[in-house]
Amino acid sequence: MTRRVDLHLVAGTLLVSAVFVACAAAATEYARPPPGRVIFTEHTKPASHPQQVHVSVVGANRMRVSWVTEDKRAKSVVEYGKVSGNYTASATGEHTSYRYFLYSSGKIHHVKIGPLDPGTVYYYRCGMAGDEFSLKTPPAALPIELAVAGDLGQTEWTASTLSHVGRSDYDMLLVPGDLSYADAQQPLWDSFGRFVQRYASRRPWMVTEGNHEVEAAMALPDSPRPFTAYAARWRMPYEESGSATSLYYSFDAAGGAVHVVMLGSYADFNSSSEQYSWLARDLAAVDRAATPWVVVLLHAPWYNTNAAHEGEGEAMRKAMERLLYEARVDVVFAGHVHAYERFTRVYNNEANTCGPVHITIGDGGNREGLAFDFRKNHKLAPLSAVREASFGHGRLRVVNATAARWTWHRNDDADSTVRDEIWLAADAACRQGSGGGAANYPADEL
């Protein structure tokens, strides 16, 4: 059903009306799917041809193109231009590789291209060989649309999720951890890169690590370090945000109107840790007059009424939640639990109009299946607005400095069905004061 939303500005106050279809009403109509089979995607082209191509943003007007070649002599060069086949610029980057016991990776290339014009389609070729690709750069100002999908894997349901994401235009995909589900089976990293190339080569994918990226080996001499494959393959702009590791970083979108923070659930996070100090510096540097929206992603949710992974994010919440609250973060996205759940604005386990909205979206299509066991009598249940164990993805469309629309799209057979929708209001009053649940600030609207 198409929803029609009319925005009215009355005496400077944003009034939003929208139609919300409750998930519970349709619970008996929908047979939730079992786990899908894993799809192993092979490379069928010459060794010099690029594979596993994906792009990510680097700074205000550059992007990083990453790919793998089996040919170790292939050049780390990207040719690009605004017309297909007419490459007016080129850039040379770096390359790496790694070993994981008996496995040896291909040559992993990372090349920054730019400066690039915003909201523009560029055509590019990697390593002066193989197919031409195209990408679209994000906009330099609002509005911007951020697709969000966690716990992807490479199953039939992952294929369905990514197909639904790709049917409607968006500017970048945010992934709160658990990408390939390789779990030390390194060829699955290669398969995953080929599996997602169709989408990841066209729009920037910005990711953070989950537990399936750890791949901690046994304590043997010369054993691989945790996150070896993840860090080598999915290079994110951590240096640009002052971070010392790819496990946590931040970046700006829409010309700085949106600040996105990627936290590491599996890096040290206590008050004496480097991640904590980095986060405090990063949030303190955000000028909310210029950056009205701050979005955080992490893997293990801080708020969760599902029996799956219950309490696993609690230590991190206790350590870091106050930093996010005092910075007036707007939304926190998490994965890990293979289901969808949205909480009301919350802080320290209580409803708080100045706290962020917490959303668990670990339902991208993983091979382990869905997490069905939501606990009706859970102590956090009164704060849980919507919860459903189904595969799907979400979209955060930041419309302007004061309003953003969040929708969750369930994979319903061949269709993508909107099952949750809310308009978020960026509230200047919360940012000016100490915040608190009792204040009569404008509320988010269903």
CSV table of C-alpha atoms in Angstrom, one decimal, residues 302-304 317 321-322 324-325 329-330 332 342-359 379-380 382-384 437 444:
chain,number,residue,atom,x,y,z
A,302,TRP,CA,22.6,-2.1,23.3
A,303,TYR,CA,18.9,-2.5,23.5
A,304,ASN,CA,17.4,-5.9,22.6
A,317,ARG,CA,26.4,0.5,26.5
A,321,GLU,CA,26.1,5.4,26.1
A,322,ARG,CA,26.6,8.7,27.9
A,324,LEU,CA,26.3,9.4,22.6
A,325,TYR,CA,23.6,10.9,24.7
A,329,VAL,CA,23.0,11.2,18.6
A,330,ASP,CA,19.8,10.8,16.6
A,332,VAL,CA,21.9,4.0,16.6
A,342,ARG,CA,12.9,-0.4,16.8
A,343,PHE,CA,12.9,1.2,20.2
A,344,THR,CA,11.5,4.6,21.2
A,345,ARG,CA,14.0,7.3,22.1
A,346,VAL,CA,15.9,5.9,25.1
A,347,TYR,CA,18.8,6.5,27.5
A,348,ASN,CA,20.0,4.4,30.4
A,349,ASN,CA,17.1,1.9,29.9
A,350,GLU,CA,14.4,4.5,30.2
A,351,ALA,CA,12.4,6.5,27.6
A,352,ASN,CA,14.0,9.8,27.0
A,353,THR,CA,13.0,12.3,24.4
A,354,CYS,CA,16.6,13.4,23.9
A,355,GLY,CA,18.0,10.0,23.6
A,356,PRO,CA,18.6,8.3,20.2
A,357,VAL,CA,16.3,5.9,18.5
A,358,HIS,CA,17.9,2.4,18.6
A,359,ILE,CA,17.2,0.1,15.7
A,379,LYS,CA,12.1,-5.5,31.0
A,380,LEU,CA,12.8,-3.4,27.9
A,382,PRO,CA,7.7,-1.2,27.1
A,383,LEU,CA,10.4,0.6,25.1
A,384,SER,CA,10.2,-1.6,22.1
A,437,GLY,CA,12.5,12.5,29.3
A,444,ASP,CA,8.8,11.7,16.4
